[in-house]
């Protein structure tokens, strides 16, 4: 977990049997409830693209969550 002046970051994982999913959450630093945007990674996008989209939305007051792809598409 980390924090910047504009948003906070949480990384976590969920297990179901042998499967493991890693997720990311950016929240505005306002400390108030915020609408959640669930971002879905595209086939041609990488983690850099997800960070760019999520940080941009978080700076505008949205909480943003996405999961890493489990494998290659």
mmCIF file of N, CA, C and O in Angstrom:
data_model
loop_
_atom_site.group_PDB
_atom_site.id
_atom_site.type_symbol
_atom_site.label_atom_id
_atom_site.label_comp_id
_atom_site.label_asym_id
_atom_site.label_seq_id
_atom_site.Cartn_x
_atom_site.Cartn_y
_atom_site.Cartn_z
ATOM 1 N N UNK A 1 0.850 -1.193 0.000
ATOM 2 C CA UNK A 1 0.000 0.000 0.000
ATOM 3 C C UNK A 1 0.878 1.233 0.000
ATOM 4 O O UNK A 1 1.963 1.227 0.551
ATOM 5 N N UNK A 2 0.393 2.284 -0.637
ATOM 6 C CA UNK A 2 1.151 3.514 -0.709
ATOM 7 C C UNK A 2 0.223 4.696 -0.786
ATOM 8 O O UNK A 2 -0.985 4.550 -0.785
ATOM 9 N N UNK A 3 0.808 5.884 -0.860
ATOM 10 C CA UNK A 3 -0.010 7.082 -0.913
ATOM 11 C C UNK A 3 0.734 8.180 -1.648
ATOM 12 O O UNK A 3 1.945 8.262 -1.597
ATOM 13 N N UNK A 4 0.002 9.006 -2.375
ATOM 14 C CA UNK A 4 0.534 10.232 -2.949
ATOM 15 C C UNK A 4 -0.376 11.349 -2.465
ATOM 16 O O UNK A 4 -1.376 11.101 -1.804
ATOM 17 N N UNK A 5 -0.092 12.557 -2.851
ATOM 18 C CA UNK A 5 -0.935 13.682 -2.435
ATOM 19 C C UNK A 5 -2.325 13.599 -3.053
ATOM 20 O O UNK A 5 -3.272 14.130 -2.515
ATOM 21 N N UNK A 6 -2.475 12.916 -4.199
ATOM 22 C CA UNK A 6 -3.732 12.916 -4.918
ATOM 23 C C UNK A 6 -4.553 11.644 -4.732
ATOM 24 O O UNK A 6 -5.766 11.666 -4.843
ATOM 25 N N UNK A 7 -3.920 10.517 -4.481
ATOM 26 C CA UNK A 7 -4.649 9.259 -4.312
ATOM 27 C C UNK A 7 -3.822 8.258 -3.520
ATOM 28 O O UNK A 7 -2.617 8.408 -3.383
ATOM 29 N N UNK A 8 -4.488 7.236 -2.999
ATOM 30 C CA UNK A 8 -3.793 6.151 -2.306
ATOM 31 C C UNK A 8 -3.892 4.888 -3.157
ATOM 32 O O UNK A 8 -4.806 4.743 -3.966
ATOM 33 N N UNK A 9 -2.946 3.987 -2.962
ATOM 34 C CA UNK A 9 -2.847 2.767 -3.764
ATOM 35 C C UNK A 9 -2.834 1.542 -2.846
ATOM 36 O O UNK A 9 -2.122 1.521 -1.847
ATOM 37 N N UNK A 10 -3.625 0.542 -3.224
ATOM 38 C CA UNK A 10 -3.653 -0.735 -2.507
ATOM 39 C C UNK A 10 -3.530 -1.840 -3.544
ATOM 40 O O UNK A 10 -4.188 -1.802 -4.585
ATOM 41 N N UNK A 11 -2.683 -2.822 -3.267
ATOM 42 C CA UNK A 11 -2.547 -4.006 -4.124
ATOM 43 C C UNK A 11 -2.872 -5.214 -3.272
ATOM 44 O O UNK A 11 -2.431 -5.309 -2.125
ATOM 45 N N UNK A 12 -3.640 -6.139 -3.826
ATOM 46 C CA UNK A 12 -4.007 -7.322 -3.069
ATOM 47 C C UNK A 12 -4.162 -8.522 -3.973
ATOM 48 O O UNK A 12 -4.011 -8.437 -5.187
ATOM 49 N N UNK A 13 -4.462 -9.653 -3.366
ATOM 50 C CA UNK A 13 -4.650 -10.887 -4.124
ATOM 51 C C UNK A 13 -5.771 -11.701 -3.491
ATOM 52 O O UNK A 13 -5.986 -11.631 -2.280
ATOM 53 N N UNK A 14 -6.460 -12.429 -4.346
ATOM 54 C CA UNK A 14 -7.545 -13.314 -3.919
ATOM 55 C C UNK A 14 -7.244 -14.702 -4.470
ATOM 56 O O UNK A 14 -6.845 -14.841 -5.626
ATOM 57 N N UNK A 15 -7.429 -15.724 -3.645
ATOM 58 C CA UNK A 15 -7.204 -17.104 -4.083
ATOM 59 C C UNK A 15 -8.512 -17.877 -4.114
ATOM 60 O O UNK A 15 -9.367 -17.702 -3.256
ATOM 61 N N UNK A 16 -8.620 -18.756 -5.111
ATOM 62 C CA UNK A 16 -9.733 -19.698 -5.204
ATOM 63 C C UNK A 16 -9.136 -21.001 -5.725
ATOM 64 O O UNK A 16 -8.848 -21.125 -6.919
ATOM 65 N N UNK A 17 -8.880 -21.942 -4.818
ATOM 66 C CA UNK A 17 -8.204 -23.175 -5.209
ATOM 67 C C UNK A 17 -6.789 -22.854 -5.650
ATOM 68 O O UNK A 17 -6.051 -22.156 -4.969
ATOM 69 N N UNK A 18 -6.423 -23.327 -6.828
ATOM 70 C CA UNK A 18 -5.077 -23.090 -7.356
ATOM 71 C C UNK A 18 -4.969 -21.747 -8.077
ATOM 72 O O UNK A 18 -3.877 -21.307 -8.405
ATOM 73 N N UNK A 19 -6.083 -21.080 -8.316
ATOM 74 C CA UNK A 19 -6.090 -19.808 -9.036
ATOM 75 C C UNK A 19 -5.804 -18.645 -8.088
ATOM 76 O O UNK A 19 -6.244 -18.644 -6.945
ATOM 77 N N UNK A 20 -5.074 -17.656 -8.577
ATOM 78 C CA UNK A 20 -4.766 -16.457 -7.793
ATOM 79 C C UNK A 20 -4.959 -15.241 -8.686
ATOM 80 O O UNK A 20 -4.425 -15.189 -9.792
ATOM 81 N N UNK A 21 -5.712 -14.272 -8.208
ATOM 82 C CA UNK A 21 -5.942 -13.031 -8.953
ATOM 83 C C UNK A 21 -5.370 -11.864 -8.159
ATOM 84 O O UNK A 21 -5.654 -11.719 -6.972
ATOM 85 N N UNK A 22 -4.566 -11.054 -8.824
ATOM 86 C CA UNK A 22 -4.001 -9.857 -8.213
ATOM 87 C C UNK A 22 -4.828 -8.654 -8.653
ATOM 88 O O UNK A 22 -5.156 -8.523 -9.831
ATOM 89 N N UNK A 23 -5.169 -7.796 -7.691
ATOM 90 C CA UNK A 23 -5.956 -6.618 -8.025
ATOM 91 C C UNK A 23 -5.279 -5.357 -7.506
ATOM 92 O O UNK A 23 -4.406 -5.410 -6.637
ATOM 93 N N UNK A 24 -5.698 -4.225 -8.063
ATOM 94 C CA UNK A 24 -5.156 -2.916 -7.705
ATOM 95 C C UNK A 24 -6.325 -1.976 -7.445
ATOM 96 O O UNK A 24 -7.357 -2.064 -8.111
ATOM 97 N N UNK A 25 -6.143 -1.069 -6.494
ATOM 98 C CA UNK A 25 -7.172 -0.090 -6.167
ATOM 99 C C UNK A 25 -6.516 1.264 -5.928
ATOM 100 O O UNK A 25 -5.584 1.372 -5.131
ATOM 101 N N UNK A 26 -6.976 2.268 -6.656
ATOM 102 C CA UNK A 26 -6.572 3.650 -6.417
ATOM 103 C C UNK A 26 -7.780 4.380 -5.868
ATOM 104 O O UNK A 26 -8.886 4.247 -6.402
ATOM 105 N N UNK A 27 -7.576 5.137 -4.792
ATOM 106 C CA UNK A 27 -8.664 5.898 -4.175
ATOM 107 C C UNK A 27 -8.251 7.355 -4.049
ATOM 108 O O UNK A 27 -7.105 7.644 -3.701
ATOM 109 N N UNK A 28 -9.191 8.271 -4.313
ATOM 110 C CA UNK A 28 -8.871 9.685 -4.115
ATOM 111 C C UNK A 28 -8.467 9.938 -2.663
ATOM 112 O O UNK A 28 -8.961 9.280 -1.747
ATOM 113 N N UNK A 29 -7.577 10.879 -2.456
ATOM 114 C CA UNK A 29 -7.071 11.171 -1.109
ATOM 115 C C UNK A 29 -8.037 12.017 -0.283
ATOM 116 O O UNK A 29 -7.680 12.467 0.795
ATOM 117 N N UNK A 30 -9.260 12.206 -0.751
ATOM 118 C CA UNK A 30 -10.216 13.053 -0.028
ATOM 119 C C UNK A 30 -10.703 12.405 1.262
ATOM 120 O O UNK A 30 -11.171 13.106 2.151
ATOM 121 N N UNK A 31 -10.634 11.083 1.366
ATOM 122 C CA UNK A 31 -11.142 10.393 2.545
ATOM 123 C C UNK A 31 -12.649 10.220 2.533
ATOM 124 O O UNK A 31 -13.222 9.671 3.464
ATOM 125 N N UNK A 32 -13.306 10.675 1.486
ATOM 126 C CA UNK A 32 -14.758 10.552 1.357
ATOM 127 C C UNK A 32 -15.095 9.375 0.439
ATOM 128 O O UNK A 32 -14.278 8.992 -0.400
ATOM 129 N N UNK A 33 -16.299 8.813 0.573
ATOM 130 C CA UNK A 33 -16.711 7.771 -0.374
ATOM 131 C C UNK A 33 -16.672 8.317 -1.813
ATOM 132 O O UNK A 33 -16.965 9.497 -2.049
ATOM 133 N N UNK A 34 -16.279 7.468 -2.745
ATOM 134 C CA UNK A 34 -16.171 7.881 -4.139
ATOM 135 C C UNK A 34 -16.794 6.809 -5.031
ATOM 136 O O UNK A 34 -16.762 5.629 -4.698
ATOM 137 N N UNK A 35 -17.357 7.203 -6.168
ATOM 138 C CA UNK A 35 -17.869 6.202 -7.102
ATOM 139 C C UNK A 35 -16.718 5.328 -7.603
ATOM 140 O O UNK A 35 -15.607 5.818 -7.802
ATOM 141 N N UNK A 36 -16.984 4.047 -7.788
ATOM 142 C CA UNK A 36 -15.963 3.091 -8.222
ATOM 143 C C UNK A 36 -16.078 2.839 -9.716
ATOM 144 O O UNK A 36 -17.165 2.568 -10.233
ATOM 145 N N UNK A 37 -14.936 2.910 -10.402
ATOM 146 C CA UNK A 37 -14.844 2.551 -11.810
ATOM 147 C C UNK A 37 -14.042 1.264 -11.884
ATOM 148 O O UNK A 37 -12.910 1.201 -11.390
ATOM 149 N N UNK A 38 -14.612 0.228 -12.474
ATOM 150 C CA UNK A 38 -13.923 -1.046 -12.669
ATOM 151 C C UNK A 38 -13.349 -1.048 -14.072
ATOM 152 O O UNK A 38 -14.084 -1.017 -15.057
ATOM 153 N N UNK A 39 -12.028 -1.046 -14.180
ATOM 154 C CA UNK A 39 -11.358 -1.041 -15.482
ATOM 155 C C UNK A 39 -11.002 -2.471 -15.867
ATOM 156 O O UNK A 39 -10.541 -3.246 -15.037
ATOM 157 N N UNK A 40 -11.214 -2.788 -17.122
ATOM 158 C CA UNK A 40 -10.885 -4.113 -17.652
ATOM 159 C C UNK A 40 -9.718 -3.970 -18.615
ATOM 160 O O UNK A 40 -9.793 -3.197 -19.574
ATOM 161 N N UNK A 41 -8.623 -4.707 -18.383
ATOM 162 C CA UNK A 41 -7.457 -4.566 -19.266
ATOM 163 C C UNK A 41 -7.778 -5.058 -20.675
ATOM 164 O O UNK A 41 -8.496 -6.042 -20.848
ATOM 165 N N UNK A 42 -7.255 -4.343 -21.665
ATOM 166 C CA UNK A 42 -7.449 -4.748 -23.049
ATOM 167 C C UNK A 42 -6.286 -5.632 -23.486
ATOM 168 O O UNK A 42 -5.228 -5.648 -22.846
ATOM 169 N N UNK A 43 -6.470 -6.359 -24.563
ATOM 170 C CA UNK A 43 -5.435 -7.289 -25.010
ATOM 171 C C UNK A 43 -4.119 -6.595 -25.343
ATOM 172 O O UNK A 43 -3.055 -7.114 -25.064
ATOM 173 N N UNK A 44 -4.172 -5.425 -25.949
ATOM 174 C CA UNK A 44 -2.956 -4.739 -26.368
ATOM 175 C C UNK A 44 -2.398 -3.809 -25.298
ATOM 176 O O UNK A 44 -1.374 -3.191 -25.501
ATOM 177 N N UNK A 45 -3.078 -3.702 -24.162
ATOM 178 C CA UNK A 45 -2.640 -2.779 -23.125
ATOM 179 C C UNK A 45 -1.813 -3.484 -22.064
ATOM 180 O O UNK A 45 -2.001 -4.654 -21.784
ATOM 181 N N UNK A 46 -0.893 -2.775 -21.487
ATOM 182 C CA UNK A 46 -0.088 -3.317 -20.407
ATOM 183 C C UNK A 46 -0.365 -2.580 -19.113
ATOM 184 O O UNK A 46 -1.299 -1.776 -19.004
ATOM 185 N N UNK A 47 0.464 -2.836 -18.125
ATOM 186 C CA UNK A 47 0.255 -2.205 -16.820
ATOM 187 C C UNK A 47 0.431 -0.689 -16.891
ATOM 188 O O UNK A 47 -0.220 0.050 -16.161
ATOM 189 N N UNK A 48 1.280 -0.214 -17.789
ATOM 190 C CA UNK A 48 1.472 1.224 -17.924
ATOM 191 C C UNK A 48 0.206 1.933 -18.370
ATOM 192 O O UNK A 48 -0.127 3.009 -17.867
ATOM 193 N N UNK A 49 -0.515 1.316 -19.298
ATOM 194 C CA UNK A 49 -1.773 1.891 -19.769
ATOM 195 C C UNK A 49 -2.806 1.907 -18.650
ATOM 196 O O UNK A 49 -3.501 2.899 -18.452
ATOM 197 N N UNK A 50 -2.896 0.815 -17.881
ATOM 198 C CA UNK A 50 -3.854 0.751 -16.781
ATOM 199 C C UNK A 50 -3.547 1.822 -15.740
ATOM 200 O O UNK A 50 -4.444 2.470 -15.225
ATOM 201 N N UNK A 51 -2.266 1.999 -15.409
ATOM 202 C CA UNK A 51 -1.885 3.022 -14.440
ATOM 203 C C UNK A 51 -2.260 4.416 -14.933
ATOM 204 O O UNK A 51 -2.737 5.257 -14.166
ATOM 205 N N UNK A 52 -2.020 4.680 -16.208
ATOM 206 C CA UNK A 52 -2.337 5.994 -16.762
ATOM 207 C C UNK A 52 -3.832 6.291 -16.653
ATOM 208 O O UNK A 52 -4.229 7.355 -16.185
ATOM 209 N N UNK A 53 -4.661 5.338 -17.068
ATOM 210 C CA UNK A 53 -6.113 5.517 -17.013
ATOM 211 C C UNK A 53 -6.581 5.649 -15.566
ATOM 212 O O UNK A 53 -7.351 6.543 -15.214
ATOM 213 N N UNK A 54 -6.104 4.752 -14.692
ATOM 214 C CA UNK A 54 -6.553 4.744 -13.292
ATOM 215 C C UNK A 54 -6.135 6.016 -12.559
ATOM 216 O O UNK A 54 -6.934 6.612 -11.829
ATOM 217 N N UNK A 55 -4.899 6.448 -12.733
ATOM 218 C CA UNK A 55 -4.429 7.653 -12.045
ATOM 219 C C UNK A 55 -5.207 8.879 -12.522
ATOM 220 O O UNK A 55 -5.569 9.743 -11.713
ATOM 221 N N UNK A 56 -5.490 8.931 -13.810
ATOM 222 C CA UNK A 56 -6.250 10.051 -14.353
ATOM 223 C C UNK A 56 -7.647 10.103 -13.734
ATOM 224 O O UNK A 56 -8.117 11.168 -13.328
ATOM 225 N N UNK A 57 -8.319 8.967 -13.623
ATOM 226 C CA UNK A 57 -9.650 8.926 -13.017
ATOM 227 C C UNK A 57 -9.598 9.232 -11.517
ATOM 228 O O UNK A 57 -10.450 9.947 -10.993
ATOM 229 N N UNK A 58 -8.595 8.690 -10.819
ATOM 230 C CA UNK A 58 -8.478 8.922 -9.374
ATOM 231 C C UNK A 58 -8.253 10.404 -9.077
ATOM 232 O O UNK A 58 -8.787 10.932 -8.097
ATOM 233 N N UNK A 59 -7.497 11.075 -9.915
ATOM 234 C CA UNK A 59 -7.259 12.504 -9.725
ATOM 235 C C UNK A 59 -8.533 13.315 -9.939
ATOM 236 O O UNK A 59 -8.637 14.444 -9.482
ATOM 237 N N UNK A 60 -9.514 12.723 -10.596
ATOM 238 C CA UNK A 60 -10.795 13.394 -10.845
ATOM 239 C C UNK A 60 -11.876 12.968 -9.854
ATOM 240 O O UNK A 60 -13.047 13.252 -10.041
ATOM 241 N N UNK A 61 -11.481 12.220 -8.801
ATOM 242 C CA UNK A 61 -12.421 11.902 -7.732
ATOM 243 C C UNK A 61 -13.053 10.529 -7.769
ATOM 244 O O UNK A 61 -13.943 10.235 -6.976
ATOM 245 N N UNK A 62 -12.597 9.645 -8.661
ATOM 246 C CA UNK A 62 -13.141 8.289 -8.738
ATOM 247 C C UNK A 62 -12.201 7.304 -8.062
ATOM 248 O O UNK A 62 -10.979 7.442 -8.141
ATOM 249 N N UNK A 63 -12.774 6.291 -7.410
ATOM 250 C CA UNK A 63 -11.989 5.136 -6.987
ATOM 251 C C UNK A 63 -11.908 4.220 -8.204
ATOM 252 O O UNK A 63 -12.875 4.087 -8.954
ATOM 253 N N UNK A 64 -10.746 3.614 -8.428
ATOM 254 C CA UNK A 64 -10.540 2.799 -9.634
ATOM 255 C C UNK A 64 -9.942 1.462 -9.234
ATOM 256 O O UNK A 64 -8.988 1.397 -8.461
ATOM 257 N N UNK A 65 -10.501 0.383 -9.779
ATOM 258 C CA UNK A 65 -10.017 -0.964 -9.472
ATOM 259 C C UNK A 65 -9.833 -1.737 -10.769
ATOM 260 O O UNK A 65 -10.585 -1.569 -11.714
ATOM 261 N N UNK A 66 -8.786 -2.567 -10.813
ATOM 262 C CA UNK A 66 -8.584 -3.481 -11.937
ATOM 263 C C UNK A 66 -7.800 -4.688 -11.456
ATOM 264 O O UNK A 66 -7.138 -4.653 -10.436
ATOM 265 N N UNK A 67 -7.917 -5.770 -12.194
ATOM 266 C CA UNK A 67 -7.188 -7.008 -11.897
ATOM 267 C C UNK A 67 -6.191 -7.268 -13.012
ATOM 268 O O UNK A 67 -6.446 -6.933 -14.178
ATOM 269 N N UNK A 68 -5.062 -7.862 -12.664
ATOM 270 C CA UNK A 68 -4.095 -8.260 -13.669
ATOM 271 C C UNK A 68 -4.655 -9.433 -14.459
ATOM 272 O O UNK A 68 -5.401 -10.254 -13.916
ATOM 273 N N UNK A 69 -4.309 -9.514 -15.737
ATOM 274 C CA UNK A 69 -4.706 -10.682 -16.516
ATOM 275 C C UNK A 69 -4.011 -11.909 -15.952
ATOM 276 O O UNK A 69 -2.836 -11.854 -15.558
ATOM 277 N N UNK A 70 -4.710 -13.017 -15.917
ATOM 278 C CA UNK A 70 -4.157 -14.259 -15.346
ATOM 279 C C UNK A 70 -3.098 -14.870 -16.241
ATOM 280 O O UNK A 70 -2.211 -15.571 -15.772
ATOM 281 N N UNK A 71 -3.177 -14.636 -17.529
ATOM 282 C CA UNK A 71 -2.215 -15.216 -18.454
ATOM 283 C C UNK A 71 -2.287 -14.510 -19.782
ATOM 284 O O UNK A 71 -2.996 -13.521 -19.949
ATOM 285 N N UNK A 72 -1.556 -15.041 -20.731
ATOM 286 C CA UNK A 72 -1.566 -14.452 -22.075
ATOM 287 C C UNK A 72 -2.889 -14.749 -22.764
ATOM 288 O O UNK A 72 -3.459 -15.809 -22.597
ATOM 289 N N UNK A 73 -3.343 -13.779 -23.525
ATOM 290 C CA UNK A 73 -4.610 -13.959 -24.263
ATOM 291 C C UNK A 73 -4.337 -14.609 -25.601
ATOM 292 O O UNK A 73 -3.291 -14.578 -26.139
#
